[in-house]
Amino acid sequence: MDFAQQAYLGFCQIFDLTLNKVLIMILILAVGFFARNLFSKGVMIVIKKFTEHNQSSMREAYLINLMKPISFTFVIAAFHLAGLVAEFPMMVALFYQSLLKTAITFAFFWGIFSFIKPLSQLTRKAKKGNLSEEIRELIANLLEIIVVILGVLSIMQIWGIDVAAFLAGLGILGMAIGFAAQDTIKNFFGCIALLMDQTFQKGHWIKTDSVEGMVEHIGFRTTAVRQFDKALVHIPNAQLADAAVINFAKMTNRRVRWVVGLTYDTPSATLEKIVVRIREFLEAHPKIETDPKKVMTLINLEKFNDSSIDIFCYFFTKTIQWKEYMDVKEECVLAFKRIVEEEGSSFA
């Protein structure tokens, strides 16, 4: 008798199994795995047909994630039926039942965990409520952590571990960890403060005393800002929450502030014409905001400088995009120069 036969006989004796029971158990497990694979393939076919008409690879990925815990239940059911056929001895049966309960609990919390991100994405696309994408992501991450903790505690309870005593021990440990990780806790609450106040969002252009650039990511501990030299800077959230932050993305308009100096030999009547023509040009420009309810526009002779008579130009563009703003400024520079030249004056 070889080793494999000896091992098989020993296994059957320990678990009180006969050849017929083993064969039936193998058949049940094979059917269970086949049903799981069949279910998975069927769902994949439905998903592909659905996404052919709705171009959403993200939704497809989430549906696949949800499919995994559901298909896992076919395997659990197969092992449950196989256990009923086996009729294990009392101690083995109790252990086997605990394993099945653990698997069922794991599948249940796995399903909830897999459903959190899709739900967050669906609510984001529905655009219901005033929550920003970052706050939705933060809530989703916190819910995932809570689900994992509840799942672990539930499995511990299945195996007879005193959860209350365990949590009490964690409380003492948590105090020690919290004392050692004060900065991390500050940064976490700094993250919540930034998101709740909507100080900035991903993609916003911000400026502080230490950094200026585009926000790439808002994490639990730090915020990643891509500077205009393409360097990536990670700033602690607690530092950002306490700092003065200029958010250029929340500007309604961009300001232009110029002083145009003309020579002293320019006649007074010509000065008046130049000022009037500049005002008329700005009022007619489609990309310049001149509504007095929204912005203040000032084109005035300001003062006698050492070598020029200065015209103060103060106005706003409608766009806040940097490239468009620069294009509008260029148009204004050329237009102002033409006006001055056409009126027979010159710059000082």
Coordinates of N, CA and C in Angstrom, one line a residue, residues 169-294:
G169 N -9.0 46.2 25.1 CA -7.6 46.1 24.9 C -7.1 47.1 23.8
L170 N -7.9 47.1 22.7 CA -7.6 48.1 21.6 C -7.7 49.5 22.1
G171 N -8.6 49.8 23.0 CA -8.8 51.1 23.5 C -7.5 51.6 24.2
I172 N -6.9 50.7 25.0 CA -5.6 51.1 25.7 C -4.5 51.3 24.7
L173 N -4.5 50.3 23.7 CA -3.5 50.4 22.7 C -3.7 51.6 21.8
G174 N -5.0 51.9 21.5 CA -5.3 53.1 20.7 C -4.8 54.4 21.4
M175 N -4.9 54.5 22.7 CA -4.4 55.7 23.4 C -2.9 55.8 23.2
A176 N -2.2 54.7 23.3 CA -0.8 54.8 23.1 C -0.4 55.2 21.7
I177 N -1.1 54.6 20.7 CA -0.9 54.9 19.3 C -1.2 56.3 19.0
G178 N -2.4 56.7 19.5 CA -2.8 58.1 19.3 C -1.8 59.1 19.8
F179 N -1.3 58.9 21.0 CA -0.3 59.8 21.5 C 1.0 59.8 20.6
A180 N 1.3 58.7 20.1 CA 2.5 58.6 19.2 C 2.3 59.2 17.8
A181 N 1.0 59.2 17.4 CA 0.6 59.6 16.1 C -0.2 60.9 16.1
Q182 N 0.1 61.8 16.9 CA -0.7 63.1 17.0 C -0.7 63.8 15.7
D183 N 0.4 63.9 15.0 CA 0.5 64.6 13.7 C -0.4 63.9 12.6
T184 N -0.4 62.6 12.6 CA -1.3 61.9 11.7 C -2.7 62.2 11.9
I185 N -3.1 62.2 13.2 CA -4.5 62.5 13.6 C -4.9 64.0 13.2
K186 N -3.9 64.9 13.4 CA -4.1 66.3 13.1 C -4.3 66.4 11.5
N187 N -3.5 65.7 10.8 CA -3.6 65.8 9.3 C -4.9 65.2 8.8
F188 N -5.4 64.1 9.5 CA -6.7 63.5 9.1 C -7.8 64.5 9.3
F189 N -7.9 65.1 10.5 CA -8.9 66.1 10.7 C -8.7 67.4 9.9
G190 N -7.5 67.6 9.5 CA -7.2 68.7 8.6 C -7.8 68.4 7.2
C191 N -7.7 67.1 6.8 CA -8.3 66.7 5.5 C -9.8 66.9 5.6
I192 N -10.5 66.5 6.7 CA -11.9 66.6 6.8 C -12.3 68.1 6.8
A193 N -11.5 69.0 7.4 CA -11.8 70.4 7.4 C -11.7 71.0 6.0
L194 N -10.6 70.6 5.3 CA -10.5 71.1 3.9 C -11.6 70.7 3.0
L195 N -12.1 69.5 3.2 CA -13.2 69.0 2.3 C -14.5 69.6 2.7
M196 N -14.8 69.7 4.0 CA -16.1 70.2 4.4 C -16.2 71.7 4.1
D197 N -15.1 72.4 4.2 CA -15.1 73.9 3.9 C -15.0 74.1 2.4
Q198 N -14.7 73.0 1.7 CA -14.5 73.1 0.2 C -13.5 74.2 -0.2
T199 N -12.4 74.2 0.6 CA -11.3 75.1 0.4 C -10.8 75.0 -1.1
F200 N -10.6 73.8 -1.5 CA -10.2 73.5 -2.9 C -10.6 72.1 -3.2
Q201 N -10.5 71.7 -4.5 CA -10.8 70.4 -5.0 C -9.7 70.0 -6.0
K202 N -9.8 68.7 -6.3 CA -8.8 68.2 -7.3 C -8.9 69.0 -8.6
G203 N -7.8 69.4 -9.1 CA -7.8 70.2 -10.4 C -7.7 71.7 -10.2
H204 N -7.9 72.1 -8.9 CA -7.9 73.6 -8.7 C -6.5 74.1 -8.6
W205 N -6.3 75.3 -9.0 CA -5.0 76.0 -8.9 C -5.0 76.8 -7.6
I206 N -4.1 76.5 -6.7 CA -4.0 77.1 -5.4 C -2.6 77.7 -5.2
K207 N -2.6 78.6 -4.2 CA -1.3 79.2 -3.9 C -1.3 79.5 -2.4
T208 N -0.2 79.1 -1.7 CA 0.1 79.4 -0.3 C 1.4 80.0 -0.2
D209 N 1.9 80.3 1.0 CA 3.2 80.9 1.2 C 4.3 80.0 0.8
S210 N 4.0 78.7 0.7 CA 5.1 77.7 0.4 C 5.0 77.0 -0.9
V211 N 3.8 77.1 -1.5 CA 3.6 76.3 -2.8 C 2.6 76.9 -3.7
E212 N 2.7 76.7 -5.0 CA 1.7 77.2 -5.9 C 1.6 76.1 -7.0
G213 N 0.4 75.7 -7.4 CA 0.3 74.7 -8.4 C -1.1 74.1 -8.5
M214 N -1.3 73.0 -9.2 CA -2.6 72.3 -9.3 C -2.7 71.2 -8.3
V215 N -3.9 71.1 -7.7 CA -4.2 70.0 -6.7 C -4.4 68.7 -7.5
E216 N -3.6 67.7 -7.2 CA -3.7 66.4 -7.9 C -4.4 65.4 -7.0
H217 N -4.2 65.5 -5.7 CA -4.9 64.4 -4.8 C -5.0 65.0 -3.4
I218 N -6.1 64.7 -2.8 CA -6.3 65.1 -1.4 C -6.4 63.8 -0.6
G219 N -5.4 63.4 0.2 CA -5.4 62.2 0.9 C -5.7 62.4 2.4
F220 N -5.7 61.3 3.2 CA -6.0 61.4 4.6 C -4.9 62.2 5.3
R221 N -3.7 62.1 4.9 CA -2.6 62.7 5.6 C -2.0 63.9 4.9
T222 N -1.9 63.9 3.5 CA -1.3 65.0 2.8 C -2.1 65.3 1.5
T223 N -1.9 66.5 1.0 CA -2.4 66.9 -0.3 C -1.3 67.0 -1.3
A224 N -1.4 66.4 -2.4 CA -0.4 66.5 -3.5 C -0.7 67.7 -4.4
V225 N 0.3 68.5 -4.6 CA 0.1 69.7 -5.5 C 1.2 69.6 -6.5
R226 N 0.8 69.7 -7.8 CA 1.8 69.7 -8.9 C 2.2 71.1 -9.2
Q227 N 3.4 71.5 -8.9 CA 3.9 72.9 -9.2 C 4.0 73.1 -10.7
F228 N 4.1 74.3 -11.1 CA 4.2 74.6 -12.6 C 5.5 74.2 -13.2
D229 N 6.5 73.9 -12.3 CA 7.8 73.4 -12.9 C 7.7 71.8 -12.9
K230 N 6.4 71.3 -12.7 CA 6.1 69.9 -12.8 C 6.6 69.1 -11.6
A231 N 7.2 69.7 -10.6 CA 7.5 69.0 -9.3 C 6.3 68.8 -8.5
L232 N 6.2 67.6 -7.9 CA 5.1 67.2 -7.1 C 5.4 67.4 -5.6
V233 N 4.6 68.2 -4.9 CA 4.8 68.6 -3.5 C 3.7 68.0 -2.7
H234 N 4.1 67.3 -1.6 CA 3.1 66.8 -0.6 C 3.1 67.6 0.6
I235 N 1.9 68.2 0.9 CA 1.8 69.2 2.0 C 0.9 68.5 3.1
P236 N 1.3 68.5 4.4 CA 0.4 68.0 5.4 C -0.9 68.8 5.5
N237 N -2.0 68.0 5.6 CA -3.3 68.7 5.6 C -3.5 69.6 6.8
A238 N -2.9 69.3 7.9 CA -3.0 70.2 9.1 C -2.4 71.6 8.7
Q239 N -1.3 71.6 8.0 CA -0.6 72.8 7.6 C -1.5 73.6 6.6
L240 N -2.1 72.9 5.7 CA -2.9 73.6 4.7 C -4.2 74.1 5.4
A241 N -4.7 73.4 6.3 CA -6.0 73.8 7.0 C -5.8 75.1 7.8
D242 N -4.5 75.3 8.3 CA -4.2 76.5 9.0 C -3.7 77.7 8.2
A243 N -3.3 77.4 6.9 CA -2.7 78.4 6.1 C -3.7 79.2 5.3
A244 N -3.2 80.4 4.9 CA -4.0 81.2 4.0 C -3.9 80.7 2.6
V245 N -4.9 80.2 2.0 CA -4.9 79.5 0.7 C -5.6 80.4 -0.4
I246 N -4.9 80.8 -1.4 CA -5.6 81.5 -2.5 C -6.0 80.4 -3.5
N247 N -7.3 80.4 -3.8 CA -7.8 79.4 -4.8 C -8.2 80.2 -6.1
F248 N -7.3 80.1 -7.1 CA -7.5 80.8 -8.3 C -8.7 80.2 -9.1
A249 N -9.0 79.0 -8.9 CA -10.1 78.3 -9.6 C -11.5 78.9 -9.2
K250 N -11.6 79.6 -8.1 CA -12.8 80.2 -7.6 C -13.0 81.6 -8.0
M251 N -12.0 82.2 -8.8 CA -12.2 83.5 -9.3 C -13.4 83.6 -10.2
T252 N -14.1 84.7 -10.2 CA -15.1 84.9 -11.2 C -14.6 85.5 -12.5
N253 N -13.6 86.3 -12.3 CA -13.0 87.0 -13.5 C -11.5 87.2 -13.2
R254 N -10.7 87.5 -14.2 CA -9.3 87.8 -14.0 C -9.1 89.3 -14.2
R255 N -8.2 89.9 -13.4 CA -8.0 91.4 -13.4 C -6.8 91.7 -14.3
V256 N -7.0 92.9 -15.0 CA -5.9 93.5 -15.7 C -5.7 94.9 -15.1
R257 N -4.4 95.2 -14.7 CA -4.1 96.5 -14.1 C -2.9 97.0 -14.7
W258 N -3.1 98.1 -15.5 CA -2.0 98.7 -16.3 C -1.9 100.2 -16.0
V259 N -0.8 100.7 -16.3 CA -0.6 102.2 -16.3 C 0.0 102.5 -17.7
V260 N -0.7 103.3 -18.5 CA -0.2 103.6 -19.9 C 0.3 105.0 -19.8
G261 N 1.6 105.2 -20.1 CA 2.2 106.5 -20.0 C 2.3 107.2 -21.4
L262 N 1.8 108.4 -21.6 CA 1.9 109.1 -22.8 C 2.8 110.4 -22.7
T263 N 3.4 110.8 -23.8 CA 4.3 111.9 -23.7 C 3.6 113.2 -23.4
Y264 N 4.4 114.2 -22.8 CA 3.8 115.4 -22.3 C 3.4 116.3 -23.5
D265 N 3.8 116.1 -24.7 CA 3.4 116.9 -25.8 C 2.1 116.5 -26.4
T266 N 1.4 115.5 -25.8 CA 0.1 115.1 -26.2 C -1.0 116.2 -25.8
P267 N -1.7 116.7 -26.8 CA -2.7 117.7 -26.5 C -3.8 117.2 -25.5
S268 N -4.5 118.0 -24.8 CA -5.5 117.6 -23.8 C -6.7 116.9 -24.6
A269 N -7.0 117.5 -25.7 CA -8.2 116.9 -26.5 C -7.8 115.5 -26.9
T270 N -6.6 115.3 -27.3 CA -6.1 113.9 -27.7 C -6.2 113.0 -26.6
L271 N -5.8 113.4 -25.4 CA -5.8 112.6 -24.2 C -7.2 112.1 -23.9
E272 N -8.2 113.1 -24.0 CA -9.6 112.8 -23.8 C -10.1 111.7 -24.8
K273 N -9.7 111.9 -26.1 CA -10.1 111.0 -27.1 C -9.6 109.6 -26.9
I274 N -8.3 109.5 -26.5 CA -7.7 108.2 -26.2 C -8.4 107.5 -25.1
V275 N -8.7 108.2 -24.0 CA -9.4 107.6 -22.9 C -10.8 107.1 -23.3
V276 N -11.5 107.9 -24.1 CA -12.9 107.5 -24.5 C -12.8 106.3 -25.4
R277 N -11.8 106.3 -26.4 CA -11.7 105.2 -27.3 C -11.3 103.9 -26.6
I278 N -10.5 103.9 -25.6 CA -10.1 102.7 -24.8 C -11.3 102.2 -24.1
R279 N -12.1 103.1 -23.5 CA -13.4 102.7 -22.8 C -14.3 102.0 -23.8
E280 N -14.5 102.6 -25.0 CA -15.4 102.1 -26.0 C -14.9 100.7 -26.5
F281 N -13.6 100.6 -26.6 CA -13.0 99.3 -27.1 C -13.3 98.2 -26.0
L282 N -13.1 98.5 -24.8 CA -13.3 97.5 -23.7 C -14.8 97.1 -23.6
E283 N -15.7 98.1 -23.7 CA -17.1 97.8 -23.7 C -17.6 97.0 -24.8
A284 N -17.0 97.1 -26.0 CA -17.4 96.3 -27.2 C -16.7 95.0 -27.2
H285 N -15.7 94.7 -26.4 CA -14.9 93.5 -26.5 C -15.8 92.4 -25.9
P286 N -16.0 91.2 -26.6 CA -16.8 90.2 -26.1 C -16.2 89.4 -24.9
K287 N -14.9 89.5 -24.7 CA -14.3 88.7 -23.7 C -13.9 89.6 -22.5
I288 N -14.3 90.9 -22.5 CA -14.1 91.8 -21.4 C -15.4 92.0 -20.6
E289 N -15.3 91.8 -19.3 CA -16.5 92.0 -18.4 C -16.6 93.5 -18.0
T290 N -17.7 94.1 -18.4 CA -17.9 95.5 -18.1 C -19.2 95.8 -17.3
D291 N -19.9 94.7 -16.9 CA -21.1 94.9 -16.2 C -20.8 95.5 -14.8
P292 N -21.3 96.7 -14.5 CA -20.9 97.3 -13.2 C -21.4 96.6 -12.0
K293 N -22.4 95.7 -12.2 CA -22.9 94.9 -11.0 C -21.9 93.7 -10.7
K294 N -21.1 93.4 -11.6 CA -20.1 92.3 -11.4 C -18.7 92.8 -11.1

